[in-house]
Structures are given as C-alpha cells and as structure tokens.
PDB file of C-alpha atoms in Angstrom:
ATOM      1  CA  MET A   1       9.332  51.556 -43.953  1.00 72.00           C
ATOM      2  CA  GLU A   2       7.190  50.258 -46.805  1.00 76.00           C
ATOM      3  CA  MET A   3      10.068  50.777 -49.255  1.00 78.00           C
ATOM      4  CA  THR A   4      12.410  48.915 -46.890  1.00 78.00           C
ATOM      5  CA  PHE A   5       9.985  46.006 -46.630  1.00 78.00           C
ATOM      6  CA  GLY A   6       9.591  45.869 -50.419  1.00 79.00           C
ATOM      7  CA  GLY A   7      13.362  45.727 -50.870  1.00 81.00           C
ATOM      8  CA  ARG A   8      14.033  43.314 -48.015  1.00 80.00           C
ATOM      9  CA  TYR A   9      15.521  40.649 -50.286  1.00 79.00           C
ATOM     10  CA  VAL A  10      17.910  43.124 -51.898  1.00 81.00           C
ATOM     11  CA  ILE A  11      18.992  44.304 -48.444  1.00 84.00           C
ATOM     12  CA  MET A  12      19.520  40.706 -47.300  1.00 84.00           C
ATOM     13  CA  MET A  13      21.618  39.932 -50.396  1.00 82.00           C
ATOM     14  CA  ALA A  14      23.692  43.060 -49.754  1.00 82.00           C
ATOM     15  CA  LEU A  15      24.329  42.065 -46.142  1.00 85.00           C
ATOM     16  CA  PHE A  16      25.301  38.533 -47.150  1.00 81.00           C
ATOM     17  CA  SER A  17      27.648  39.864 -49.839  1.00 78.00           C
ATOM     18  CA  ILE A  18      29.339  42.061 -47.233  1.00 80.00           C
ATOM     19  CA  TYR A  19      29.621  39.059 -44.930  1.00 80.00           C
ATOM     20  CA  THR A  20      31.121  36.942 -47.723  1.00 75.00           C
ATOM     21  CA  GLY A  21      33.598  39.703 -48.552  1.00 74.00           C
ATOM     22  CA  LEU A  22      34.720  39.807 -44.935  1.00 76.00           C
ATOM     23  CA  ILE A  23      35.224  36.043 -44.928  1.00 72.00           C
ATOM     24  CA  TYR A  24      37.292  36.228 -48.107  1.00 70.00           C
ATOM     25  CA  ASN A  25      39.297  39.226 -46.831  1.00 70.00           C
ATOM     26  CA  GLU A  26      38.239  41.256 -49.856  1.00 70.00           C
ATOM     27  CA  PHE A  27      36.568  44.527 -50.702  1.00 68.00           C
ATOM     28  CA  PHE A  28      35.350  44.969 -54.316  1.00 63.00           C
ATOM     29  CA  SER A  29      37.645  42.033 -55.276  1.00 60.00           C
ATOM     30  CA  VAL A  30      40.620  43.888 -53.783  1.00 66.00           C
ATOM     31  CA  PRO A  31      42.421  41.761 -51.143  1.00 67.00           C
ATOM     32  CA  PHE A  32      43.291  43.272 -47.764  1.00 68.00           C
ATOM     33  CA  GLU A  33      44.677  41.959 -44.480  1.00 70.00           C
ATOM     34  CA  LEU A  34      41.929  42.573 -41.971  1.00 68.00           C
ATOM     35  CA  PHE A  35      42.073  38.911 -40.852  1.00 61.00           C
ATOM     36  CA  GLY A  36      45.521  38.024 -42.187  1.00 60.00           C
ATOM     37  CA  PRO A  37      46.644  37.285 -45.788  1.00 57.00           C
ATOM     38  CA  SER A  38      43.884  37.088 -48.389  1.00 51.00           C
ATOM     39  CA  ALA A  39      43.206  33.781 -50.102  1.00 48.00           C
ATOM     40  CA  TYR A  40      43.840  35.330 -53.508  1.00 49.00           C
ATOM     41  CA  GLU A  41      46.903  37.174 -52.258  1.00 49.00           C
ATOM     42  CA  CYS A  42      48.300  33.854 -51.054  1.00 50.00           C
ATOM     43  CA  PRO A  43      47.085  31.123 -53.439  1.00 47.00           C
ATOM     44  CA  ASP A  44      49.743  28.705 -52.187  1.00 47.00           C
ATOM     45  CA  PRO A  45      47.978  25.990 -50.150  1.00 47.00           C
ATOM     46  CA  SER A  46      50.812  26.145 -47.605  1.00 47.00           C
ATOM     47  CA  CYS A  47      49.386  29.410 -46.241  1.00 49.00           C
ATOM     48  CA  TRP A  48      45.762  28.323 -46.290  1.00 46.00           C
ATOM     49  CA  GLY A  49      45.933  27.526 -42.631  1.00 46.00           C
ATOM     50  CA  ALA A  50      46.603  31.179 -41.802  1.00 42.00           C
ATOM     51  CA  SER A  51      43.981  32.497 -44.194  1.00 46.00           C
ATOM     52  CA  THR A  52      40.282  32.775 -43.526  1.00 46.00           C
ATOM     53  CA  GLY A  53      39.659  32.443 -47.261  1.00 47.00           C
ATOM     54  CA  GLY A  54      41.597  29.184 -47.226  1.00 53.00           C
ATOM     55  CA  LEU A  55      39.241  27.862 -44.583  1.00 56.00           C
ATOM     56  CA  VAL A  56      36.331  28.805 -46.830  1.00 55.00           C
ATOM     57  CA  LYS A  57      37.935  26.904 -49.710  1.00 60.00           C
ATOM     58  CA  VAL A  58      38.022  23.818 -47.511  1.00 63.00           C
ATOM     59  CA  CYS A  59      34.628  24.167 -45.832  1.00 69.00           C
ATOM     60  CA  GLY A  60      32.712  25.165 -48.993  1.00 65.00           C
ATOM     61  CA  PRO A  61      32.903  21.779 -50.777  1.00 70.00           C
ATOM     62  CA  LEU A  62      32.351  19.935 -47.503  1.00 73.00           C
ATOM     63  CA  THR A  63      29.204  21.930 -46.757  1.00 72.00           C
ATOM     64  CA  HIS A  64      27.913  21.266 -50.259  1.00 69.00           C
ATOM     65  CA  LEU A  65      28.602  17.543 -49.862  1.00 73.00           C
ATOM     66  CA  VAL A  66      26.700  17.420 -46.567  1.00 75.00           C
ATOM     67  CA  TRP A  67      23.788  19.257 -48.186  1.00 70.00           C
ATOM     68  CA  ILE A  68      23.578  16.715 -51.025  1.00 73.00           C
ATOM     69  CA  LEU A  69      23.895  13.786 -48.611  1.00 71.00           C
ATOM     70  CA  SER A  70      21.012  15.111 -46.522  1.00 70.00           C
ATOM     71  CA  GLY A  71      18.841  15.248 -49.652  1.00 68.00           C
ATOM     72  CA  MET A  72      19.769  11.702 -50.648  1.00 68.00           C
ATOM     73  CA  VAL A  73      18.170  10.389 -47.475  1.00 67.00           C
ATOM     74  CA  LEU A  74      14.831  11.055 -49.212  1.00 62.00           C
ATOM     75  CA  ALA A  75      15.775   8.987 -52.276  1.00 60.00           C
ATOM     76  CA  GLU A  76      14.262   5.775 -50.826  1.00 60.00           C
ATOM     77  CA  TYR A  77      15.357   2.749 -52.892  1.00 62.00           C
ATOM     78  CA  GLN A  78      18.176   4.675 -54.637  1.00 73.00           C
ATOM     79  CA  PHE A  79      19.696   5.820 -51.365  1.00 78.00           C
ATOM     80  CA  VAL A  80      22.422   3.159 -51.175  1.00 83.00           C
ATOM     81  CA  PRO A  81      23.781   3.355 -54.771  1.00 84.00           C
ATOM     82  CA  GLN A  82      23.571   7.141 -54.750  1.00 83.00           C
ATOM     83  CA  MET A  83      25.529   7.296 -51.511  1.00 85.00           C
ATOM     84  CA  ILE A  84      28.153   4.953 -52.957  1.00 88.00           C
ATOM     85  CA  PHE A  85      28.471   6.955 -56.179  1.00 88.00           C
ATOM     86  CA  LEU A  86      28.625  10.339 -54.470  1.00 85.00           C
ATOM     87  CA  ASN A  87      31.124   9.365 -51.800  1.00 87.00           C
ATOM     88  CA  SER A  88      33.290   7.408 -54.242  1.00 89.00           C
ATOM     89  CA  LEU A  89      33.921  10.624 -56.151  1.00 87.00           C
ATOM     90  CA  PHE A  90      32.977  13.789 -54.297  1.00 86.00           C
ATOM     91  CA  GLY A  91      33.418  12.291 -50.862  1.00 87.00           C
ATOM     92  CA  TYR A  92      36.914  11.196 -51.892  1.00 89.00           C
ATOM     93  CA  LEU A  93      37.580  14.698 -53.265  1.00 87.00           C
ATOM     94  CA  SER A  94      36.522  16.193 -49.935  1.00 86.00           C
ATOM     95  CA  LEU A  95      38.943  13.851 -48.171  1.00 87.00           C
ATOM     96  CA  LEU A  96      41.749  14.974 -50.489  1.00 87.00           C
ATOM     97  CA  ILE A  97      40.929  18.628 -49.803  1.00 85.00           C
ATOM     98  CA  ILE A  98      41.232  18.079 -46.049  1.00 85.00           C
ATOM     99  CA  VAL A  99      44.471  16.098 -46.371  1.00 86.00           C
ATOM    100  CA  LYS A 100      45.976  18.678 -48.719  1.00 85.00           C
ATOM    101  CA  TRP A 101      45.008  21.532 -46.396  1.00 80.00           C
ATOM    102  CA  CYS A 102      46.433  19.812 -43.328  1.00 81.00           C
ATOM    103  CA  MET A 103      49.683  18.818 -45.045  1.00 82.00           C
ATOM    104  CA  GLY A 104      50.201  22.040 -47.011  1.00 79.00           C
ATOM    105  CA  SER A 105      50.821  19.921 -50.092  1.00 80.00           C
ATOM    106  CA  GLN A 106      51.213  21.213 -53.655  1.00 82.00           C
ATOM    107  CA  ALA A 107      49.222  18.312 -55.140  1.00 84.00           C
ATOM    108  CA  ASP A 108      46.958  19.171 -58.073  1.00 85.00           C
ATOM    109  CA  LEU A 109      43.560  17.790 -57.118  1.00 85.00           C
ATOM    110  CA  TYR A 110      42.097  18.618 -60.534  1.00 84.00           C
ATOM    111  CA  HIS A 111      44.696  16.355 -62.113  1.00 85.00           C
ATOM    112  CA  VAL A 112      43.983  13.609 -59.584  1.00 87.00           C
ATOM    113  CA  MET A 113      40.219  13.600 -60.154  1.00 86.00           C
ATOM    114  CA  ILE A 114      40.470  13.793 -63.954  1.00 87.00           C
ATOM    115  CA  TYR A 115      42.969  10.965 -64.306  1.00 85.00           C
ATOM    116  CA  ILE A 116      40.977   8.679 -62.028  1.00 86.00           C
ATOM    117  CA  PHE A 117      38.817   8.134 -65.137  1.00 85.00           C
ATOM    118  CA  LEU A 118      41.335   8.703 -67.932  1.00 85.00           C
ATOM    119  CA  SER A 119      44.310   6.726 -66.600  1.00 83.00           C
ATOM    120  CA  PRO A 120      43.362   4.966 -63.365  1.00 82.00           C
ATOM    121  CA  ALA A 121      46.381   2.634 -63.522  1.00 79.00           C
ATOM    122  CA  ASP A 122      49.011   5.379 -63.879  1.00 82.00           C
ATOM    123  CA  GLY A 123      51.098   6.534 -60.946  1.00 81.00           C
ATOM    124  CA  LEU A 124      50.230   9.708 -59.061  1.00 82.00           C
ATOM    125  CA  GLY A 125      53.765  11.095 -58.829  1.00 83.00           C
ATOM    126  CA  GLU A 126      53.962  14.377 -56.932  1.00 84.00           C
ATOM    127  CA  ASN A 127      50.159  14.399 -56.558  1.00 85.00           C
ATOM    128  CA  GLN A 128      50.188  11.456 -54.142  1.00 87.00           C
ATOM    129  CA  LEU A 129      49.071  12.547 -50.681  1.00 88.00           C
ATOM    130  CA  PHE A 130      49.205   9.293 -48.705  1.00 87.00           C
ATOM    131  CA  ALA A 131      50.275   5.670 -49.031  1.00 87.00           C
ATOM    132  CA  GLY A 132      47.843   3.347 -50.785  1.00 87.00           C
ATOM    133  CA  GLN A 133      46.091   6.231 -52.553  1.00 87.00           C
ATOM    134  CA  LYS A 134      46.285   4.594 -55.981  1.00 88.00           C
ATOM    135  CA  MET A 135      44.687   1.346 -54.774  1.00 90.00           C
ATOM    136  CA  LEU A 136      41.995   3.311 -52.948  1.00 90.00           C
ATOM    137  CA  GLN A 137      41.193   5.204 -56.140  1.00 90.00           C
ATOM    138  CA  LEU A 138      40.818   1.966 -58.105  1.00 91.00           C
ATOM    139  CA  VAL A 139      38.418   0.574 -55.514  1.00 92.00           C
ATOM    140  CA  LEU A 140      36.364   3.782 -55.451  1.00 91.00           C
ATOM    141  CA  LEU A 141      36.226   3.898 -59.239  1.00 90.00           C
ATOM    142  CA  LEU A 142      34.970   0.298 -59.325  1.00 92.00           C
ATOM    143  CA  LEU A 143      32.287   1.102 -56.733  1.00 92.00           C
ATOM    144  CA  ALA A 144      31.180   4.164 -58.693  1.00 90.00           C
ATOM    145  CA  ARG A 145      30.832   2.135 -61.890  1.00 90.00           C
ATOM    146  CA  VAL A 146      28.880  -0.612 -60.120  1.00 90.00           C
ATOM    147  CA  SER A 147      26.496   1.909 -58.562  1.00 89.00           C
ATOM    148  CA  ILE A 148      25.432   3.311 -61.961  1.00 88.00           C
ATOM    149  CA  PRO A 149      23.575   0.192 -63.223  1.00 88.00           C
ATOM    150  CA  TRP A 150      22.394  -0.337 -59.663  1.00 85.00           C
ATOM    151  CA  MET A 151      20.598   3.021 -59.884  1.00 82.00           C
ATOM    152  CA  LEU A 152      19.302   2.646 -63.450  1.00 84.00           C
ATOM    153  CA  PHE A 153      18.213  -0.966 -63.974  1.00 84.00           C
ATOM    154  CA  PRO A 154      15.679  -1.393 -61.117  1.00 80.00           C
ATOM    155  CA  LYS A 155      13.948   1.918 -61.839  1.00 78.00           C
ATOM    156  CA  PRO A 156      11.671   0.751 -64.721  1.00 81.00           C
ATOM    157  CA  PHE A 157      10.418  -2.174 -62.638  1.00 80.00           C
ATOM    158  CA  LEU A 158       9.767   0.057 -59.643  1.00 75.00           C
ATOM    159  CA  LEU A 159       7.936   2.584 -61.791  1.00 75.00           C
ATOM    160  CA  LYS A 160       5.828  -0.233 -63.251  1.00 76.00           C
ATOM    161  CA  LYS A 161       4.975  -1.426 -59.755  1.00 72.00           C
ATOM    162  CA  GLN A 162       4.015   2.084 -58.672  1.00 66.00           C
ATOM    163  CA  HIS A 163       1.887   2.478 -61.779  1.00 67.00           C
ATOM    164  CA  GLN A 164       0.045  -0.758 -61.074  1.00 62.00           C
ATOM    165  CA  GLU A 165      -0.609   0.289 -57.498  1.00 56.00           C
ATOM    166  CA  SER A 166      -1.970   3.709 -58.437  1.00 65.00           C
ATOM    167  CA  LEU A 167      -5.620   4.161 -59.325  1.00 53.00           C
ATOM    168  CA  ALA A 168      -6.351   4.775 -62.993  1.00 56.00           C
ATOM    169  CA  HIS A 169      -9.389   6.692 -64.209  1.00 57.00           C
ATOM    170  CA  SER A 170     -11.491   3.621 -64.871  1.00 58.00           C
ATOM    171  CA  GLU A 171     -10.523   2.219 -61.468  1.00 66.00           C
ATOM    172  CA  LEU A 172     -11.637   5.459 -59.824  1.00 69.00           C
ATOM    173  CA  SER A 173     -14.978   5.101 -61.528  1.00 69.00           C
ATOM    174  CA  SER A 174     -15.243   1.531 -60.210  1.00 72.00           C
ATOM    175  CA  VAL A 175     -14.402   2.690 -56.698  1.00 75.00           C
ATOM    176  CA  PHE A 176     -17.059   5.401 -56.757  1.00 76.00           C
ATOM    177  CA  TYR A 177     -19.606   2.987 -58.180  1.00 77.00           C
ATOM    178  CA  GLU A 178     -18.923   0.075 -55.822  1.00 77.00           C
ATOM    179  CA  LYS A 179     -18.039   1.893 -52.592  1.00 79.00           C
ATOM    180  CA  VAL A 180     -20.628   4.649 -52.812  1.00 80.00           C
ATOM    181  CA  LEU A 181     -23.543   3.894 -55.084  1.00 80.00           C
ATOM    182  CA  LEU A 182     -23.860   0.111 -54.550  1.00 81.00           C
ATOM    183  CA  LEU A 183     -23.344   0.383 -50.798  1.00 82.00           C
ATOM    184  CA  ALA A 184     -26.041   3.041 -50.555  1.00 82.00           C
ATOM    185  CA  TRP A 185     -28.337   0.912 -52.749  1.00 82.00           C
ATOM    186  CA  GLY A 186     -27.930  -2.108 -50.475  1.00 82.00           C
ATOM    187  CA  VAL A 187     -28.926  -0.322 -47.254  1.00 81.00           C
ATOM    188  CA  ASN A 188     -32.656  -0.203 -48.224  1.00 80.00           C
ATOM    189  CA  ASN A 189     -32.977   3.316 -46.927  1.00 83.00           C
ATOM    190  CA  VAL A 190     -34.291   6.092 -49.142  1.00 84.00           C
ATOM    191  CA  ALA A 191     -32.369   8.860 -47.374  1.00 86.00           C
ATOM    192  CA  ILE A 192     -29.051   6.991 -47.527  1.00 84.00           C
ATOM    193  CA  LEU A 193     -29.727   6.077 -51.166  1.00 83.00           C
ATOM    194  CA  PHE A 194     -30.400   9.731 -51.980  1.00 86.00           C
ATOM    195  CA  ILE A 195     -27.168  10.809 -50.240  1.00 86.00           C
ATOM    196  CA  GLY A 196     -25.219   8.057 -52.002  1.00 83.00           C
ATOM    197  CA  VAL A 197     -26.503   9.133 -55.415  1.00 85.00           C
ATOM    198  CA  ILE A 198     -25.618  12.785 -54.693  1.00 87.00           C
ATOM    199  CA  VAL A 199     -22.111  11.834 -53.531  1.00 85.00           C
ATOM    200  CA  PHE A 200     -21.615   9.612 -56.584  1.00 83.00           C
ATOM    201  CA  ILE A 201     -22.692  12.383 -58.951  1.00 83.00           C
ATOM    202  CA  PHE A 202     -20.467  15.031 -57.330  1.00 83.00           C
ATOM    203  CA  ALA A 203     -17.497  12.652 -57.143  1.00 80.00           C
ATOM    204  CA  THR A 204     -17.878  11.681 -60.794  1.00 77.00           C
ATOM    205  CA  VAL A 205     -18.271  15.252 -61.993  1.00 77.00           C
ATOM    206  CA  GLY A 206     -15.662  16.727 -59.670  1.00 77.00           C
ATOM    207  CA  VAL A 207     -12.888  14.157 -59.944  1.00 74.00           C
ATOM    208  CA  LEU A 208     -13.352  12.548 -63.335  1.00 71.00           C
ATOM    209  CA  LEU A 209     -14.598  15.542 -65.300  1.00 74.00           C
ATOM    210  CA  VAL A 210     -13.378  18.747 -63.662  1.00 77.00           C
ATOM    211  CA  MET A 211      -9.971  17.477 -62.566  1.00 77.00           C
ATOM    212  CA  GLU A 212      -9.268  15.711 -65.853  1.00 73.00           C
ATOM    213  CA  THR A 213     -10.303  18.776 -67.844  1.00 77.00           C
ATOM    214  CA  LEU A 214      -8.065  20.928 -65.664  1.00 81.00           C
ATOM    215  CA  SER A 215      -5.201  18.468 -66.098  1.00 78.00           C
ATOM    216  CA  ALA A 216      -5.517  18.531 -69.886  1.00 77.00           C
ATOM    217  CA  PHE A 217      -5.715  22.332 -69.818  1.00 82.00           C
ATOM    218  CA  LEU A 218      -2.573  22.645 -67.695  1.00 83.00           C
ATOM    219  CA  HIS A 219      -0.624  20.268 -69.935  1.00 80.00           C
ATOM    220  CA  ALA A 220      -1.651  22.192 -73.043  1.00 79.00           C
ATOM    221  CA  LEU A 221      -0.783  25.482 -71.349  1.00 82.00           C
ATOM    222  CA  ARG A 222       2.620  24.207 -70.314  1.00 80.00           C
ATOM    223  CA  LEU A 223       3.389  22.897 -73.793  1.00 77.00           C
ATOM    224  CA  HIS A 224       2.397  26.212 -75.342  1.00 77.00           C
ATOM    225  CA  TRP A 225       3.973  28.702 -72.939  1.00 79.00           C
ATOM    226  CA  VAL A 226       6.973  26.761 -71.665  1.00 76.00           C
ATOM    227  CA  GLU A 227       8.004  24.377 -74.411  1.00 72.00           C
ATOM    228  CA  PHE A 228       6.980  26.291 -77.544  1.00 72.00           C
ATOM    229  CA  GLN A 229       7.135  29.990 -76.764  1.00 72.00           C
ATOM    230  CA  ASN A 230      10.286  29.630 -74.708  1.00 70.00           C
ATOM    231  CA  LYS A 231      12.075  28.526 -77.880  1.00 67.00           C
ATOM    232  CA  PHE A 232      10.378  30.510 -80.649  1.00 66.00           C
ATOM    233  CA  TYR A 233       8.529  33.506 -79.221  1.00 67.00           C
ATOM    234  CA  GLU A 234      10.546  36.723 -79.037  1.00 67.00           C
ATOM    235  CA  GLY A 235       7.924  39.305 -78.159  1.00 68.00           C
ATOM    236  CA  ASP A 236       9.315  42.074 -80.350  1.00 71.00           C
ATOM    237  CA  GLY A 237       6.727  44.089 -82.247  1.00 73.00           C
ATOM    238  CA  PHE A 238       4.304  46.943 -81.771  1.00 77.00           C
ATOM    239  CA  LYS A 239       2.265  47.678 -78.715  1.00 79.00           C
ATOM    240  CA  PHE A 240      -1.374  46.792 -79.182  1.00 78.00           C
ATOM    241  CA  TYR A 241      -3.832  49.655 -79.137  1.00 78.00           C
ATOM    242  CA  PRO A 242      -7.550  48.751 -79.227  1.00 80.00           C
ATOM    243  CA  PHE A 243      -9.669  50.324 -81.909  1.00 80.00           C
ATOM    244  CA  LEU A 244     -11.631  53.307 -80.595  1.00 80.00           C
ATOM    245  CA  PHE A 245     -13.546  55.851 -82.609  1.00 78.00           C
ATOM    246  CA  ALA A 246     -12.552  58.512 -80.092  1.00 77.00           C
ATOM    247  CA  LEU A 247      -8.886  58.130 -81.128  1.00 73.00           C
ATOM    248  CA  LEU A 248      -9.591  58.680 -84.849  1.00 74.00           C
ATOM    249  CA  PRO A 249      -8.961  62.102 -86.403  1.00 71.00           C
ATOM    250  CA  GLU A 250     -12.121  64.076 -87.050  1.00 68.00           C
ATOM    251  CA  GLU A 251     -11.802  63.870 -90.847  1.00 63.00           C
ATOM    252  CA  ASP A 252     -11.660  60.068 -90.703  1.00 56.00           C
ATOM    253  CA  ALA A 253     -14.516  59.718 -88.229  1.00 52.00           C
TER     254      ALA A 253
END
C-alpha cells in the first residue's frame, strides 16, 4: 500500500494515457476500430463525424481556448484587448474548425491562418468555407493589430501608478514612526509608551532589517543558482570525500 501511495502520480498518468488511447481508438499508436474508424486511419475530415478521434481534434482546441479565456478574466485592465486579440485569431480558428468539421470540407486551415498575415488581400480559393470570409478576416486582422498597442502602451503608466501607491522602505519607516511611536508618545501614559517603543523596535528590526536581508539573500541565491549555474555549471567531476586519518594507509599515517 505504501508503494502504491508513493507511485500514485505514475498510476494516475498511466490511467489517463489508457483513457486517451481509448478516445483516439489506438493502442501503442496502432489504430483499431473499437469505436469506429481511427482518426489516423481516416485523416480525411469528411469522416471525422464518425470518428471519436475526430471529435477530439475538434474539442481539443476549443477546450484550450476556453481555458485561456477563463484565465484572461483575471487580467484586469488588459482584459478587453487580450480578449480581442485572442478571439481575432484563435477564436476565429476555432470557428473555422467547427465549420470545417460540420461541412466535411477539405479546406487547409494552416494555409488560411498563415496567409491572413502574409497575404490578407488574396483570395481564399478552395479554402473558403463561407461567404464573406475574406472580409471577416480583414476585420479580425485589423482588430488584432489595434489590440497590440492597446495592451502595451498603457502598461508603463499603470506600473508607475502602482509603484507610487506602494509603500517604499523609507515610507514604511515613516509609517512606523508616525503611527506607532508618535501616537504612543502623545498618550501621556508610561505603559502605552513602553508598548509603543517595543512595537516600533520589533517592526523596524523585523520588517526593515530581517525582511530586507532575506530579500537580498534570495535575489543573490536566485542569480547564482538559477541564472548562472543553469547556464555554466555542469556538475561533472569527482565525488568529494572528506579528509579522515582513519582512511589513510598505515604507512602514510
């Protein structure tokens, strides 16, 4: 039981891989027909409707899009331009996937998405899925390009505002001095003054000294272990053995 608990994540990954193989109608990358034709056995989009793997090909990008959209809700001021940018490109791609799956079309969606940027004014030819698609692509491309400066330009001003609103180290010292020590001094009570002085001392030492020292230590540690050693340290060499007289031969002792 202890071994099973220690390997619980491996067991979960194995079960999910089996589940994924069943969805894709495959076993060790070999297609079979337990639920109808395999997606790889029938790559033609016209048979996606009868294939469970084809349904996965459609639902996979849509699920990923919904996941990203749910995270963008937390983006605050960048929520609107991010939503515009994402849906102008990946939302449009998801729409094309659904239309292609429903129609059984042979349209090359890779070609469509690439040439939105390379040649937006060119015709779609056999890759056109519905009327007005070219005009829709031009509008979406314009929205995507407008959303980029919308996301980038306001950010420095917002960061400056957040920086001005946050308490710097000197401002923390002023807060501790004015709100603790001076208030306790003005009460004209020895006990309250004593408590105020103790609180001021502990706040100054704890916040301004201990926390700042810890912050500097963590930054130095990150720079050394993550930034430097990740690029240059290889760790190949000889195992370290501490010097002990007991390990020396008798003639050398």
